[in-house]
Amino acid sequence: MNIFDFYNGHTKVYGIIGNPIEHSFSPVLQNTILQKMEFNGVYVPFRVDEKDIKKAVEGLYALGFEGINVTVPHKISVMDCLCDIDDTAQKVGAVNTLKRTENGFKGYNTDILGLKKSFAINKIDVKGKKTMLLGAGGAANSAAVLLSQLGAEKIVFVNRTKEKAEALRNHISSFYTGKTDVISFDDIYTYEKPEIVVNATSVGMGEGVWESPVKDSSFFEGVEAVFDVIYIPWETKLLNDAKKYCCKCVNGFDMLIYQGIASYEIWHDTYMDDNTAVEIKDALSEYFLKGGKR
Ligand code: NAP
């Protein structure tokens, strides 16, 4: 690739807004995708204060940005700044991808698409299965909608703050006809054994890197598959514990990569073939595991 072929008057501009933003892997991910696809575009991070979200979205539109990713804490508040929101994003109640249209930006949720793709390539089949969802925040919302869409037989919601789990269950029950329940973390050991467990809490990353929301690892005995949305560290304590009981264990890295690819596909009205996607994923996982600078 020659720099003279890029970053000229025809360069299309993309970006991500969040606060903080320095930790985001998306600039590396999206610029890798743009280069791989030989597309004349660039993707840049912007730290945007919560009070400035409307001004920021209007400004990005005025400047001609083609597509924007949105991360914490703006995924819900940005919904008030859009001309349209796709149905799945409405169901999830959060938007992480904005696509330029004639009238403004349209919002999508690709976290759920990334999770769906990760389930598919890692052969986690939830159809007709008893599932347990740990957490009731943004990632859990996406996971809950996906579990319902994929035809889980039952979703058991578990969260430290039980009211949030109740609220999520009530929301999902408005379109999901499978069984649901809400229990506390203390109850998971005596409750009917789930076949699939999804951890969508943030426990196990950052300062709590040696922690797991599941205190007694024997809980994993007899569980078929465990998915953890976290990808830093690569293997959380929860996944490490589950692995000892021969569960299929999948971390959040594929979800991360495929939510990014899904954003690219939405912005470009295209479909990326599996081989190209795997090449991008392999390049990034190598970079990532070497502790690449984000
Ligand atoms: P969030 O909205 O802040 O939700 C955090 C969740 O974790 C809540 O359910 C919270 O429970 C729970 N939690 C936090 N500390 C806890 C503790 N000490 N004990 C028990 N539960 C605790 O965050 P989010 O946006 O959903 O993100 C959650 C995780 O998903 C993060 O690690 C994020 O990096 C990851 N993520 C990954 C991807 C990917 O592509 N792989 C995409 C999105 C997010 P309370 O309700 O009680 O506070």
XYZ file of C-alpha atoms and ligand atoms in Angstrom:
342
model
C 0.000 0.000 0.000
C 1.242 3.446 -0.919
C 0.438 6.418 1.340
C 0.004 8.607 -1.794
C -3.012 6.498 -2.752
C -4.628 7.276 0.601
C -5.536 10.292 2.705
C -6.273 12.614 -0.175
C -9.289 14.737 -1.064
C -11.360 11.605 -1.633
C -10.649 10.037 1.755
C -13.813 8.983 3.605
C -13.776 9.579 7.339
C -15.057 7.316 10.130
C -14.638 7.484 13.883
C -15.648 6.444 17.362
C -17.041 8.551 20.210
C -16.833 7.586 23.884
C -15.475 8.720 27.218
C -12.829 7.580 27.968
C -11.702 6.573 24.496
C -7.949 5.978 24.792
C -8.446 2.272 25.658
C -10.562 1.574 22.570
C -9.388 -1.173 20.217
C -11.713 0.083 17.462
C -9.249 2.463 15.711
C -6.777 -0.409 15.260
C -9.553 -2.775 14.215
C -11.284 -0.425 11.761
C -8.089 0.942 10.174
C -6.924 -2.656 9.698
C -10.213 -3.440 7.954
C -10.000 -0.311 5.749
C -6.447 -1.205 4.702
C -7.300 -4.841 4.084
C -10.231 -3.797 1.889
C -7.985 -1.217 0.165
C -10.586 1.420 0.870
C -9.572 5.073 0.866
C -10.731 5.836 4.389
C -9.495 6.652 7.865
C -10.950 6.008 11.327
C -10.222 8.231 14.324
C -11.146 8.263 18.049
C -12.924 11.187 19.756
C -13.414 11.675 23.466
C -16.848 13.249 23.860
C -18.245 14.480 27.156
C -21.770 13.315 27.985
C -23.165 16.858 27.884
C -21.810 17.347 24.343
C -23.235 14.248 22.650
C -25.845 16.071 20.538
C -23.381 18.733 19.384
C -20.803 16.053 18.583
C -23.206 13.994 16.442
C -24.397 17.110 14.580
C -20.802 18.195 14.057
C -19.729 14.804 12.726
C -22.638 14.852 10.307
C -21.821 18.395 9.165
C -18.213 17.363 8.582
C -19.317 14.568 6.292
C -18.438 11.541 8.416
C -19.688 8.370 6.729
C -19.913 6.208 9.838
C -19.412 6.419 13.579
C -19.045 3.844 16.330
C -20.390 4.725 19.749
C -19.076 3.333 22.990
C -19.625 3.777 26.743
C -21.268 5.984 28.031
C -23.127 7.188 24.910
C -24.783 4.037 23.542
C -28.226 4.958 24.902
C -28.132 8.770 24.935
C -27.037 8.887 21.267
C -30.409 7.394 20.303
C -32.001 10.843 20.755
C -29.664 12.320 18.119
C -30.569 10.032 15.189
C -33.010 10.241 12.274
C -33.777 6.507 12.390
C -32.936 3.405 14.420
C -32.975 -0.143 13.112
C -35.384 -2.645 14.712
C -32.778 -4.828 16.430
C -31.064 -1.806 17.978
C -34.489 -0.640 19.203
C -35.015 -4.032 20.835
C -31.585 -3.996 22.466
C -32.188 -0.411 23.556
C -28.684 0.704 22.574
C -26.822 1.833 19.468
C -23.108 1.386 18.733
C -23.004 2.140 14.986
C -24.178 5.228 13.087
C -24.497 5.254 9.320
C -24.799 8.452 7.325
C -28.104 8.887 5.450
C -29.627 11.845 3.623
C -31.488 13.011 6.718
C -28.968 12.333 9.449
C -27.368 9.276 11.034
C -29.252 5.973 11.336
C -28.422 3.828 14.385
C -27.612 0.115 14.515
C -26.388 -2.323 17.138
C -23.542 -4.527 15.954
C -22.634 -5.881 19.428
C -25.509 -8.309 18.989
C -24.340 -9.170 15.443
C -20.795 -9.791 16.702
C -22.089 -12.013 19.476
C -24.291 -13.911 17.035
C -21.340 -14.517 14.717
C -19.163 -15.625 17.631
C -21.815 -18.139 18.728
C -21.981 -19.423 15.146
C -18.256 -19.837 14.479
C -17.608 -21.305 17.918
C -20.572 -23.641 17.538
C -22.477 -22.482 20.600
C -25.995 -23.586 19.806
C -28.566 -22.124 22.190
C -31.709 -23.262 20.371
C -33.923 -25.177 22.769
C -31.333 -24.817 25.545
C -31.544 -23.687 29.160
C -29.404 -20.558 29.376
C -28.169 -18.438 32.251
C -27.197 -14.806 31.676
C -24.914 -13.127 34.223
C -25.200 -9.331 34.225
C -27.882 -6.850 33.225
C -25.939 -3.956 31.669
C -25.419 -3.015 28.026
C -23.683 -6.223 26.931
C -26.285 -8.315 28.756
C -29.071 -6.510 26.890
C -27.543 -7.567 23.561
C -27.007 -11.114 24.827
C -30.575 -11.390 26.139
C -32.086 -10.262 22.833
C -29.844 -12.701 20.958
C -30.708 -15.637 23.250
C -34.380 -14.891 22.657
C -33.911 -14.548 18.877
C -31.958 -17.804 18.674
C -34.740 -19.711 20.411
C -33.296 -20.516 23.824
C -35.812 -22.607 25.784
C -35.216 -20.609 28.945
C -33.263 -17.535 30.026
C -32.376 -17.171 33.703
C -31.274 -13.630 34.545
C -28.676 -13.196 37.299
C -27.388 -9.823 38.434
C -25.868 -8.200 41.516
C -28.573 -5.527 41.389
C -31.666 -7.661 41.134
C -33.958 -4.812 40.025
C -31.912 -4.413 36.847
C -32.253 -8.118 36.099
C -36.021 -7.837 36.697
C -36.222 -4.871 34.333
C -34.276 -6.729 31.637
C -36.450 -9.830 32.056
C -39.603 -7.721 31.748
C -38.302 -6.073 28.603
C -37.321 -9.393 26.985
C -40.627 -10.990 27.985
C -42.457 -8.374 25.914
C -41.371 -10.259 22.744
C -39.920 -13.591 23.970
C -42.270 -16.488 24.654
C -39.726 -18.850 26.266
C -39.398 -19.381 30.017
C -37.602 -16.797 32.157
C -36.571 -16.422 35.771
C -34.600 -13.957 37.890
C -32.290 -15.226 40.618
C -29.370 -13.914 42.664
C -25.735 -15.046 42.412
C -26.179 -16.915 45.716
C -28.929 -19.028 44.142
C -27.078 -20.256 41.050
C -25.548 -23.289 42.818
C -28.865 -24.822 43.803
C -30.849 -23.762 40.749
C -31.574 -26.082 37.831
C -28.285 -26.524 35.897
C -28.071 -24.352 32.751
C -26.653 -25.786 29.527
C -25.219 -22.474 28.347
C -23.819 -19.691 30.555
C -23.107 -16.183 29.249
C -21.086 -13.833 31.431
C -21.951 -10.254 30.501
C -20.735 -8.682 33.737
C -17.505 -6.689 33.810
C -16.159 -8.866 36.645
C -12.795 -10.375 35.702
C -11.326 -7.400 33.870
C -9.452 -4.348 35.077
C -8.833 -4.218 38.808
C -10.924 -7.331 39.397
C -8.832 -9.452 37.069
C -8.566 -12.331 39.574
C -12.263 -12.309 40.356
C -15.153 -14.277 38.969
C -18.846 -13.579 39.517
C -19.167 -17.355 40.095
C -17.465 -17.954 43.438
C -17.769 -21.771 43.536
C -16.378 -23.169 40.286
C -18.112 -26.553 40.728
C -21.132 -24.682 39.350
C -19.670 -25.346 35.884
C -19.841 -29.126 36.235
C -22.289 -30.348 33.589
C -22.520 -26.989 31.797
C -22.089 -27.397 28.039
C -20.647 -24.021 27.018
C -19.542 -20.809 28.699
C -19.227 -17.513 26.851
C -17.502 -14.528 28.452
C -17.921 -11.117 26.770
C -14.566 -10.028 28.237
C -11.424 -10.266 26.074
C -8.904 -8.550 28.379
C -7.582 -10.728 29.918
C -7.797 -13.292 27.116
C -8.898 -15.904 29.634
C -10.808 -14.625 32.650
C -10.883 -16.469 35.968
C -14.433 -17.478 35.089
C -13.308 -19.131 31.840
C -10.282 -20.680 33.511
C -12.542 -22.218 36.182
C -15.069 -23.422 33.619
C -12.339 -25.013 31.472
C -11.485 -27.384 34.338
C -14.943 -28.886 33.961
C -14.480 -29.449 30.208
C -17.022 -26.847 29.212
C -16.601 -25.247 25.796
C -15.124 -21.839 26.678
C -15.215 -18.791 24.406
C -13.986 -15.279 25.201
C -15.255 -11.960 23.812
C -12.557 -11.429 21.173
C -14.482 -12.862 18.218
C -17.494 -10.800 19.303
C -15.301 -7.691 19.279
C -13.849 -8.402 15.834
C -17.175 -9.316 14.240
C -19.047 -6.325 15.691
C -16.405 -4.199 13.945
C -16.739 -6.107 10.707
C -20.533 -5.759 10.936
C -20.139 -1.968 11.293
C -17.918 -1.941 8.192
C -20.504 -4.001 6.301
C -23.297 -1.601 7.293
C -21.307 1.484 6.300
C -20.357 0.004 2.934
C -23.534 -1.935 2.122
C -21.385 -4.981 1.605
C -20.745 -8.474 2.925
C -17.243 -9.520 3.902
C -16.385 -13.085 2.914
C -15.351 -15.496 5.675
C -11.736 -15.864 4.520
C -11.092 -12.112 4.581
C -12.744 -11.851 7.994
C -10.544 -14.659 9.360
C -7.397 -13.018 7.934
C -8.310 -9.772 9.690
C -9.084 -11.622 12.919
C -5.812 -13.569 12.827
C -3.741 -10.431 12.190
C -5.442 -8.623 15.050
C -5.297 -11.485 17.534
C -1.540 -11.757 16.928
C -1.198 -8.006 17.481
C -3.479 -8.166 20.489
C -1.769 -11.114 22.179
C 1.608 -9.417 21.738
C 0.169 -6.568 23.841
C -0.117 -4.188 20.872
C -0.592 -0.530 21.668
C -4.178 0.620 21.357
P -22.299 -2.172 32.164
O -23.490 -1.733 31.406
O -21.610 -1.221 33.083
O -22.723 -3.476 33.023
C -21.822 -4.074 33.919
C -22.463 -5.322 34.513
O -21.489 -5.954 35.372
C -23.691 -5.043 35.381
O -24.588 -6.114 35.262
C -23.073 -4.991 36.781
O -23.986 -5.317 37.816
C -22.054 -6.088 36.688
N -21.008 -5.941 37.701
C -20.075 -4.968 37.752
N -19.293 -5.162 38.843
C -19.771 -6.257 39.486
C -19.382 -6.965 40.657
N -18.333 -6.572 41.396
N -20.078 -8.090 40.998
C -21.125 -8.508 40.252
N -21.541 -7.876 39.111
C -20.881 -6.763 38.744
O -21.151 -2.700 31.194
P -21.332 -3.359 29.729
O -21.250 -2.297 28.717
O -22.507 -4.259 29.770
O -19.973 -4.199 29.635
C -19.809 -5.382 30.377
C -18.560 -6.087 29.889
O -18.755 -6.473 28.514
C -17.312 -5.213 29.905
O -16.249 -5.998 30.380
C -17.098 -4.855 28.450
O -15.726 -4.652 28.140
C -17.610 -6.116 27.776
N -18.058 -5.911 26.382
C -17.470 -6.681 25.436
C -17.857 -6.534 24.114
C -17.191 -7.370 23.061
O -17.272 -7.019 21.878
N -16.580 -8.483 23.422
C -18.855 -5.611 23.762
C -19.457 -4.853 24.774
C -19.034 -5.016 26.091
P -24.887 -4.164 38.492
O -26.060 -3.984 37.595
O -25.242 -4.724 39.814
O -24.032 -2.927 38.585
